[in-house]
PDB file of C-alpha atoms and ligand atoms in Angstrom:
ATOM      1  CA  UNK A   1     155.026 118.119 173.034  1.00  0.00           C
ATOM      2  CA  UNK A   2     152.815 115.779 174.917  1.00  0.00           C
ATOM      3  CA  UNK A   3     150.472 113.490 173.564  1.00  0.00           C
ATOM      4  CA  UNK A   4     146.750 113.165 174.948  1.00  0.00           C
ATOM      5  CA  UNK A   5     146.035 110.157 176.088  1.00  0.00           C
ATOM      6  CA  UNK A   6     143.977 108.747 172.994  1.00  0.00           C
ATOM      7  CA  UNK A   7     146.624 109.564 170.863  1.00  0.00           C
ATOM      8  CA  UNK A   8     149.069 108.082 172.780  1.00  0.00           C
ATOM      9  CA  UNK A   9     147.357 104.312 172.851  1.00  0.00           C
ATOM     10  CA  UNK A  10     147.229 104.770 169.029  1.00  0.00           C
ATOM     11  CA  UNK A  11     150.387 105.330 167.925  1.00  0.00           C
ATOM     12  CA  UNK A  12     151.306 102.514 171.071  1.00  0.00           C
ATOM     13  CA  UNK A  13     149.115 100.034 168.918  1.00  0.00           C
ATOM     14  CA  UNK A  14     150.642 100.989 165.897  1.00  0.00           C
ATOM     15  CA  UNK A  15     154.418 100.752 167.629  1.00  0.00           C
ATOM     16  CA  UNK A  16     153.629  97.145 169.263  1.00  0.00           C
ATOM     17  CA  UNK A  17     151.504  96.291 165.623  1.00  0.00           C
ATOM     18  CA  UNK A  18     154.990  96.942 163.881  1.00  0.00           C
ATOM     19  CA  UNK A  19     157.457  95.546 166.205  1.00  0.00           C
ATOM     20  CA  UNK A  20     155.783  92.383 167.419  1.00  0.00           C
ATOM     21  CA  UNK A  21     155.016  92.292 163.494  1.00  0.00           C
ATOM     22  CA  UNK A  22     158.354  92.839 162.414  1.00  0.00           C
ATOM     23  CA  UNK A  23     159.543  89.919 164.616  1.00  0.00           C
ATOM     24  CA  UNK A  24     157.034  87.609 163.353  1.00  0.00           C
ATOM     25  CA  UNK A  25     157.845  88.349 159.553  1.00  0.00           C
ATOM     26  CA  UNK A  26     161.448  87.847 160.616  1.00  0.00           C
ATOM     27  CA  UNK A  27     160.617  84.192 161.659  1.00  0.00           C
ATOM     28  CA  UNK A  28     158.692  83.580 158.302  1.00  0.00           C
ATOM     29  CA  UNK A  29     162.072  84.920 156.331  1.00  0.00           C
ATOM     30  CA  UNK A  30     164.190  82.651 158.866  1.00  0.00           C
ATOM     31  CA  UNK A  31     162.172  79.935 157.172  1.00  0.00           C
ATOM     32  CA  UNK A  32     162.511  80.248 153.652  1.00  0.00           C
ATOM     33  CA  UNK A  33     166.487  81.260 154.413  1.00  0.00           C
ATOM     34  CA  UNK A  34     166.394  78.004 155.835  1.00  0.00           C
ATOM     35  CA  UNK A  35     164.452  76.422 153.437  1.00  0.00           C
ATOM     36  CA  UNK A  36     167.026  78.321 150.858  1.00  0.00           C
ATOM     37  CA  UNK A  37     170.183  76.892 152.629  1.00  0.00           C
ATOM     38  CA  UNK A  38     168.679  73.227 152.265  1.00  0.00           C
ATOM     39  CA  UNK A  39     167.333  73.088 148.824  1.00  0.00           C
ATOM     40  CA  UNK A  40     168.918  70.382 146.568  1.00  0.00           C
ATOM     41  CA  UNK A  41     166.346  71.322 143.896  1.00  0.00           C
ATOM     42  CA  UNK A  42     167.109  74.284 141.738  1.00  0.00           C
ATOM     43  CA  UNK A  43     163.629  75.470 140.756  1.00  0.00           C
ATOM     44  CA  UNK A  44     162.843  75.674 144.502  1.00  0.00           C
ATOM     45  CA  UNK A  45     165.555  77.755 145.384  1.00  0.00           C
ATOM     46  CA  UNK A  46     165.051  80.448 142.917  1.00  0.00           C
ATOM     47  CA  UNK A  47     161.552  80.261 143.706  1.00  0.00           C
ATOM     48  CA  UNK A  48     162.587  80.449 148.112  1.00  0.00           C
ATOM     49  CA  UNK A  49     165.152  83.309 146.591  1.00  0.00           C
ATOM     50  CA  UNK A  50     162.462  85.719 144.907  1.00  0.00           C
ATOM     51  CA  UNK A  51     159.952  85.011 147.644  1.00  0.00           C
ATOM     52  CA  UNK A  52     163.758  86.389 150.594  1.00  0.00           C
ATOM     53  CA  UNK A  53     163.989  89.415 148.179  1.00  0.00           C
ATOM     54  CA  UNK A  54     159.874  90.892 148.293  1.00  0.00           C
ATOM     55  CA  UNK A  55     159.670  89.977 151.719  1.00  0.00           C
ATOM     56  CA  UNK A  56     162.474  91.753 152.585  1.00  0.00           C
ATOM     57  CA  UNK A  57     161.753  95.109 150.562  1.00  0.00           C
ATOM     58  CA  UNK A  58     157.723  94.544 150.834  1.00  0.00           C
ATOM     59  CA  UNK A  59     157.653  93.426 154.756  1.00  0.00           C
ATOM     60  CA  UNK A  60     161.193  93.718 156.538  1.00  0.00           C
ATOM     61  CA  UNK A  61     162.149  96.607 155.679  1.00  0.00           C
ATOM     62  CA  UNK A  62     158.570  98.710 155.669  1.00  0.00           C
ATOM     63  CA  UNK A  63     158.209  97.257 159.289  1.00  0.00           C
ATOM     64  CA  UNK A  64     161.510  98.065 160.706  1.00  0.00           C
ATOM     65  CA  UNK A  65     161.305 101.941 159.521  1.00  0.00           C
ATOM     66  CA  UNK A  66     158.027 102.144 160.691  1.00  0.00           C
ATOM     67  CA  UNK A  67     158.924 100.512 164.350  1.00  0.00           C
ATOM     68  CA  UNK A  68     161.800 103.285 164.779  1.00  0.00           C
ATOM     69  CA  UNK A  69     158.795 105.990 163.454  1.00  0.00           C
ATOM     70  CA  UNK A  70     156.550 105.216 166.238  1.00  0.00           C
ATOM     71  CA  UNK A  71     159.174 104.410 168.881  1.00  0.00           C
ATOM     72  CA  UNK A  72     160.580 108.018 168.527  1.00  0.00           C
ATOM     73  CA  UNK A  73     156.968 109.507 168.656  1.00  0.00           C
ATOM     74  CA  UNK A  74     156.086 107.388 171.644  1.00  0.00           C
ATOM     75  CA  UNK A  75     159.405 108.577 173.440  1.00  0.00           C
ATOM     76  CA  UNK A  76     159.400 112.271 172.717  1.00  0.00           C
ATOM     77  CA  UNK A  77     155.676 112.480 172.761  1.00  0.00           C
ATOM     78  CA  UNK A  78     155.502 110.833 176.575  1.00  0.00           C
ATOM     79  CA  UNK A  79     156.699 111.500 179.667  1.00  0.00           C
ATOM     80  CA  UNK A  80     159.166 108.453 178.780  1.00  0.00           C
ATOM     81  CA  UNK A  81     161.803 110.720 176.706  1.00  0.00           C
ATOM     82  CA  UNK A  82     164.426 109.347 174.256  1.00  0.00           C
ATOM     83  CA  UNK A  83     167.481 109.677 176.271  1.00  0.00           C
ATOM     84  CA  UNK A  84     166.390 109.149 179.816  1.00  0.00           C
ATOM     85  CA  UNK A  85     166.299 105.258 180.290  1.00  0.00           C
ATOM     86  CA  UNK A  86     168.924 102.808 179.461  1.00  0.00           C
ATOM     87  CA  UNK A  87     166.108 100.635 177.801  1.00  0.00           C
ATOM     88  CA  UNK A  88     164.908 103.396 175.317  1.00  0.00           C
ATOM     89  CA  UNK A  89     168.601 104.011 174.410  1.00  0.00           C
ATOM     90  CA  UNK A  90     169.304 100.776 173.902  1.00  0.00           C
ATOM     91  CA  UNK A  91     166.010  99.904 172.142  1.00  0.00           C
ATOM     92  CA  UNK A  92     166.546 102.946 170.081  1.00  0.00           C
ATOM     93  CA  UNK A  93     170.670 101.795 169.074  1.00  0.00           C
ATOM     94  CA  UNK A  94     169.287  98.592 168.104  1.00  0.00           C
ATOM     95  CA  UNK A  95     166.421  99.365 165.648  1.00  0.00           C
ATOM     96  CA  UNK A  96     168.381 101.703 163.645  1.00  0.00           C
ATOM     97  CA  UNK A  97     171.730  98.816 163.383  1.00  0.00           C
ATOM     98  CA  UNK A  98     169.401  96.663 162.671  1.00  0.00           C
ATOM     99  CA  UNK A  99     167.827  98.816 160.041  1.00  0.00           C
ATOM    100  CA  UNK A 100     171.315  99.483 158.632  1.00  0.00           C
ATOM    101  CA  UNK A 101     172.185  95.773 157.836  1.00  0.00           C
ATOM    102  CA  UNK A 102     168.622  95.546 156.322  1.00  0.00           C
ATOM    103  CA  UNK A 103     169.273  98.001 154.000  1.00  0.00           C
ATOM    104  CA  UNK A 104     172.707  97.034 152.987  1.00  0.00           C
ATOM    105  CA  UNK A 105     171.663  93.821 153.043  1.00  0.00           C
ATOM    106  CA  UNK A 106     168.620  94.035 150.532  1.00  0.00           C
ATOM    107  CA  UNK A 107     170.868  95.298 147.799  1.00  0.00           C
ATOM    108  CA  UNK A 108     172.987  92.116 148.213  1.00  0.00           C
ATOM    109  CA  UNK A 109     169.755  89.901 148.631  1.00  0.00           C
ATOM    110  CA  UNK A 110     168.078  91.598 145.329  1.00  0.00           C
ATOM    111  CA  UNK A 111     171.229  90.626 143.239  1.00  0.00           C
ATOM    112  CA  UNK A 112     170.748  87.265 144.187  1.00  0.00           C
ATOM    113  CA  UNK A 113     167.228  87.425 143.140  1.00  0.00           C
ATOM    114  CA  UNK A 114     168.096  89.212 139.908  1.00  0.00           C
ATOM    115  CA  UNK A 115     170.264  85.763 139.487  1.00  0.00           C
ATOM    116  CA  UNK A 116     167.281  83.531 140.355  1.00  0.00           C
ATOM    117  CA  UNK A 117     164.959  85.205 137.958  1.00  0.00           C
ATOM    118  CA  UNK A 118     167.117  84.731 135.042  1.00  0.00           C
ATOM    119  CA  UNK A 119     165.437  81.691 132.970  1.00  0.00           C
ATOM    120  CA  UNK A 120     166.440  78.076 134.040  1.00  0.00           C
ATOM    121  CA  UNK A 121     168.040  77.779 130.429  1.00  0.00           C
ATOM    122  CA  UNK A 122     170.693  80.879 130.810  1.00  0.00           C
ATOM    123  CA  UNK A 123     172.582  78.156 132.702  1.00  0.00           C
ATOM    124  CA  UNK A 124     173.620  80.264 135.596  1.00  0.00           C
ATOM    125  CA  UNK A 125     175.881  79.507 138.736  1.00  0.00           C
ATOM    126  CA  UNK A 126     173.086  78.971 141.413  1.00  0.00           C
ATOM    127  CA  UNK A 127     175.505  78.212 144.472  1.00  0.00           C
ATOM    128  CA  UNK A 128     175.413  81.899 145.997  1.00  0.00           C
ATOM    129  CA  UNK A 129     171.763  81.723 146.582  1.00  0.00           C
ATOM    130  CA  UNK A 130     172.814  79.253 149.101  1.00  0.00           C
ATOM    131  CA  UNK A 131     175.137  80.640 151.183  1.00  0.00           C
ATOM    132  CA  UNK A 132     174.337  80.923 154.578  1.00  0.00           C
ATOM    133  CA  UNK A 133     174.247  84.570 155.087  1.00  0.00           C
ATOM    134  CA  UNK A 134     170.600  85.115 155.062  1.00  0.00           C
ATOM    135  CA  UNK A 135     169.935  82.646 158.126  1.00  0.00           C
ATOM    136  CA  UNK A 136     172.440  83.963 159.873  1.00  0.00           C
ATOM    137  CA  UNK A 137     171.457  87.623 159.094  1.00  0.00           C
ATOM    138  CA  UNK A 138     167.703  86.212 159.979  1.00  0.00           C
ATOM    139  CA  UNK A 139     168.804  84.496 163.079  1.00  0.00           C
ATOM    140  CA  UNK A 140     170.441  87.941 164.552  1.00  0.00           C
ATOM    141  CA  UNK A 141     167.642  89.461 163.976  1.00  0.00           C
ATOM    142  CA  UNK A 142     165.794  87.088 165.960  1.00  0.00           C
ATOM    143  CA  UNK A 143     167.451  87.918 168.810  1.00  0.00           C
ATOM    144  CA  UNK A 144     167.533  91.352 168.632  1.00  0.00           C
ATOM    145  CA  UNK A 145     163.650  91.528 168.681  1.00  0.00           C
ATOM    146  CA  UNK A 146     163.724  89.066 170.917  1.00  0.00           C
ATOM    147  CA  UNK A 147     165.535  90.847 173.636  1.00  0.00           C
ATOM    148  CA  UNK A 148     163.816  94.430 172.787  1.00  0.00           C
ATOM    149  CA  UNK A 149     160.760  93.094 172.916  1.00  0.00           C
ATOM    150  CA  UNK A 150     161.849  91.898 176.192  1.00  0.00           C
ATOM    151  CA  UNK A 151     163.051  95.012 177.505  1.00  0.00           C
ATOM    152  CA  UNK A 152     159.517  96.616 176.618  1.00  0.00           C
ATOM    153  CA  UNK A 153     157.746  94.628 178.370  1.00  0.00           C
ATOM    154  CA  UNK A 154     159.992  94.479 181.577  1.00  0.00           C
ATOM    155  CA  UNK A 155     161.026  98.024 180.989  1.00  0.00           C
ATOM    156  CA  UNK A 156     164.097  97.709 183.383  1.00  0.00           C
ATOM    157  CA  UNK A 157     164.341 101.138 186.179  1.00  0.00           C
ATOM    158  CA  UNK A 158     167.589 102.461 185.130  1.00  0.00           C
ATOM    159  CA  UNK A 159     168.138 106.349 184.315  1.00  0.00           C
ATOM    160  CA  UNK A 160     170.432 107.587 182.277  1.00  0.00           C
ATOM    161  CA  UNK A 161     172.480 110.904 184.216  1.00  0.00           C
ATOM    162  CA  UNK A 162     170.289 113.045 181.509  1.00  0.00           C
ATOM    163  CA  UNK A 163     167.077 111.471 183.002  1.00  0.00           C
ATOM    164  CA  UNK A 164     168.117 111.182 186.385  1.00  0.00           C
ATOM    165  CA  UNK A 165     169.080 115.291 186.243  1.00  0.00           C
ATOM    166  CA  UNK A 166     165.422 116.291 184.502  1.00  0.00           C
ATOM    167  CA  UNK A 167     164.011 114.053 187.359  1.00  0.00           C
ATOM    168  CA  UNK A 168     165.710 116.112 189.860  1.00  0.00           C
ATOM    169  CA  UNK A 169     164.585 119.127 188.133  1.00  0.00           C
ATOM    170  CA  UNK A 170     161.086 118.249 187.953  1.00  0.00           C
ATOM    171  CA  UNK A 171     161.256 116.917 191.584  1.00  0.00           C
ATOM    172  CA  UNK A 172     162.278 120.513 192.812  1.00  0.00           C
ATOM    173  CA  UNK A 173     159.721 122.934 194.111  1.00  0.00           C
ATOM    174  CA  UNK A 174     158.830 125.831 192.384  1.00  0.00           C
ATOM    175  CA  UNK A 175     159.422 129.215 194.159  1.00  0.00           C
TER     176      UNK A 175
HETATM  177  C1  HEM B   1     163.695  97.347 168.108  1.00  0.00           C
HETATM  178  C2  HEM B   1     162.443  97.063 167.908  1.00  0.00           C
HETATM  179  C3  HEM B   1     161.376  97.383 168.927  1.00  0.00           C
HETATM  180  C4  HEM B   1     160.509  96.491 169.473  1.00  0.00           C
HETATM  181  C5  HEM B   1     160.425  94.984 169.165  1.00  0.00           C
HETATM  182  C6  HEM B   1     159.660  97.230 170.382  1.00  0.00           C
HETATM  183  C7  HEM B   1     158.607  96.682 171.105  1.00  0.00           C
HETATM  184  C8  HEM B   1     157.815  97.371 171.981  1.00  0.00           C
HETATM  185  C9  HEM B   1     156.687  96.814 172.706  1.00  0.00           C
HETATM  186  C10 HEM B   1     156.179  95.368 172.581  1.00  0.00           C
HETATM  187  C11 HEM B   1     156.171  97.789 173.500  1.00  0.00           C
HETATM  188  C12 HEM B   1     154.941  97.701 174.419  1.00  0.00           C
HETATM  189  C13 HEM B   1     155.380  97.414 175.836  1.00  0.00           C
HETATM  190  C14 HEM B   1     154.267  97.578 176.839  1.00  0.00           C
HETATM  191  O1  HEM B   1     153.354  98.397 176.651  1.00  0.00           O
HETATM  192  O2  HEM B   1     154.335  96.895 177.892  1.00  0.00           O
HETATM  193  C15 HEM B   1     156.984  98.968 173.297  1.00  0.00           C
HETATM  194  C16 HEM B   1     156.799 100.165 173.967  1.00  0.00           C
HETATM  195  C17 HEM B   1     157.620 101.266 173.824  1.00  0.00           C
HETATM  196  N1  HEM B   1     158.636 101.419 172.902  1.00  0.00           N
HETATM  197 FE1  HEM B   1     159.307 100.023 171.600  1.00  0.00          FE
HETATM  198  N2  HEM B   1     160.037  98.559 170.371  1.00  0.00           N
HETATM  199  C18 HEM B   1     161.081  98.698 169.489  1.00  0.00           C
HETATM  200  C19 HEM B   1     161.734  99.870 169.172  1.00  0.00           C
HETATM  201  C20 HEM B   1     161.572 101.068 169.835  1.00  0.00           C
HETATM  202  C21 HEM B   1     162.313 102.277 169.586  1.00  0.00           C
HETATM  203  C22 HEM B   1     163.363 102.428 168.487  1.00  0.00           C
HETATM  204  C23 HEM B   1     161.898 103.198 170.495  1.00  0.00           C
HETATM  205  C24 HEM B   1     162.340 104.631 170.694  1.00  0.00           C
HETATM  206  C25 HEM B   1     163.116 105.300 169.913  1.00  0.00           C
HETATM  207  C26 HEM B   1     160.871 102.606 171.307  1.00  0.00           C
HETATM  208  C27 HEM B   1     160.190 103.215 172.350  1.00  0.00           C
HETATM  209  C28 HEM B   1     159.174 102.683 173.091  1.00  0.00           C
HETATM  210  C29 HEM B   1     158.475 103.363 174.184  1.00  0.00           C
HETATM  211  C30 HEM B   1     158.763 104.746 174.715  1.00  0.00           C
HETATM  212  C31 HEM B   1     157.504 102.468 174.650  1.00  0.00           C
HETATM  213  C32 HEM B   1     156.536 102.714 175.833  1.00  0.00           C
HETATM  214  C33 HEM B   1     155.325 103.379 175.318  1.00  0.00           C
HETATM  215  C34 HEM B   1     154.326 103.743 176.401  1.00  0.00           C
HETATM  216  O3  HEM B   1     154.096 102.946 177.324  1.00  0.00           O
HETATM  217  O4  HEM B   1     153.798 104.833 176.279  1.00  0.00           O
HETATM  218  N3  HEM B   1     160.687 101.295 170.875  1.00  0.00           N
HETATM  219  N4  HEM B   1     157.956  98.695 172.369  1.00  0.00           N
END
């Protein structure tokens, strides 16, 4: 099915409005994981921690599902397809691993937030909450929506052999 035209540049605005936003909130949770990592002081690192944990399930995760949602309707609803360029594919592989290791990694980010939450008398271990693991998840991400967003905008010529054949077979002439 084919979208008109209008509908097209809407779900476009909502595809770039997701993306571009998921990258941006990305960078803010690069930030506090930073900020996280660094901490000497112990109320400011549960506080960073709780603050990883909504973002994540409130604003990571919300954006990422709802940049693969509009990608796949703005390939199967153009002339663009899912499987006929190399940078749709690729686009495409890297929004849902990337939405994998979200997932799996917001269970291990809200147990760490279940341990900043407890009160500052329980006397708890607070040395996981700074492991490096969330800037280095945050930092891959980076560059993953870095180099999509890159590939958007360039939107490099190759053709998969499935595109390349439905090209041919739109090139013939009828008879
Ligand atoms: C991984 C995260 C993604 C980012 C950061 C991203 C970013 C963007 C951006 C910025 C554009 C606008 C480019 C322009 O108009 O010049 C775009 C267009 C597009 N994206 Fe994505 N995208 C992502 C994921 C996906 C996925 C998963 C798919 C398909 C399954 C997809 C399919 C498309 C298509 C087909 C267009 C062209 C739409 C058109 O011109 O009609 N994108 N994307």
């Amino acid at each position: 099915m084919t979208m008109t035209p209008r509908l097209r540049k809407l779900v476009l605005t909502g595809h770039v409005t997701a993306s571009v936003g998921w990258l941006g909130a990305v960078v803010c949770f690069l930030a506090l994981a930073l900020a996280a990592f660094t901490s000497p002081d112990a109320q400011r690192l549960r506080a960073v921690t709780l603050a990883m944990d909504l973002t994540c399930r409130a604003v990571l995760v919300p954006l990422s599902l709802a940049s693969l949602v509009t990608g796949l309707a703005q390939s199967l609803g153009t002339r663009w397809g899912l499987f006929r360029h190399y940078w749709i594919v690729v686009k495409l592989a890297m929004n849902v691993f990337a939405t994998i290791i979200l997932l799996i990694y917001s269970t291990s980010l809200a147990q760490l937030a279940g341990v900043a939450a407890q009160a500052p008398s329980a006397n708890v271990d607070l040395g996981g909450l700074r492991s490096p693991s969330s800037v280095i998840h945050a930092g891959g991400a980076l560059v993953l929506l870095f180099v999509a967003v890159t590939l958007s905008v360039y939107k490099p010529r190759g053709l998969t052999r499935y595109g390349a054949r439905k090209r041919r077979e739109e090139q013939r002439p009828t008879s």
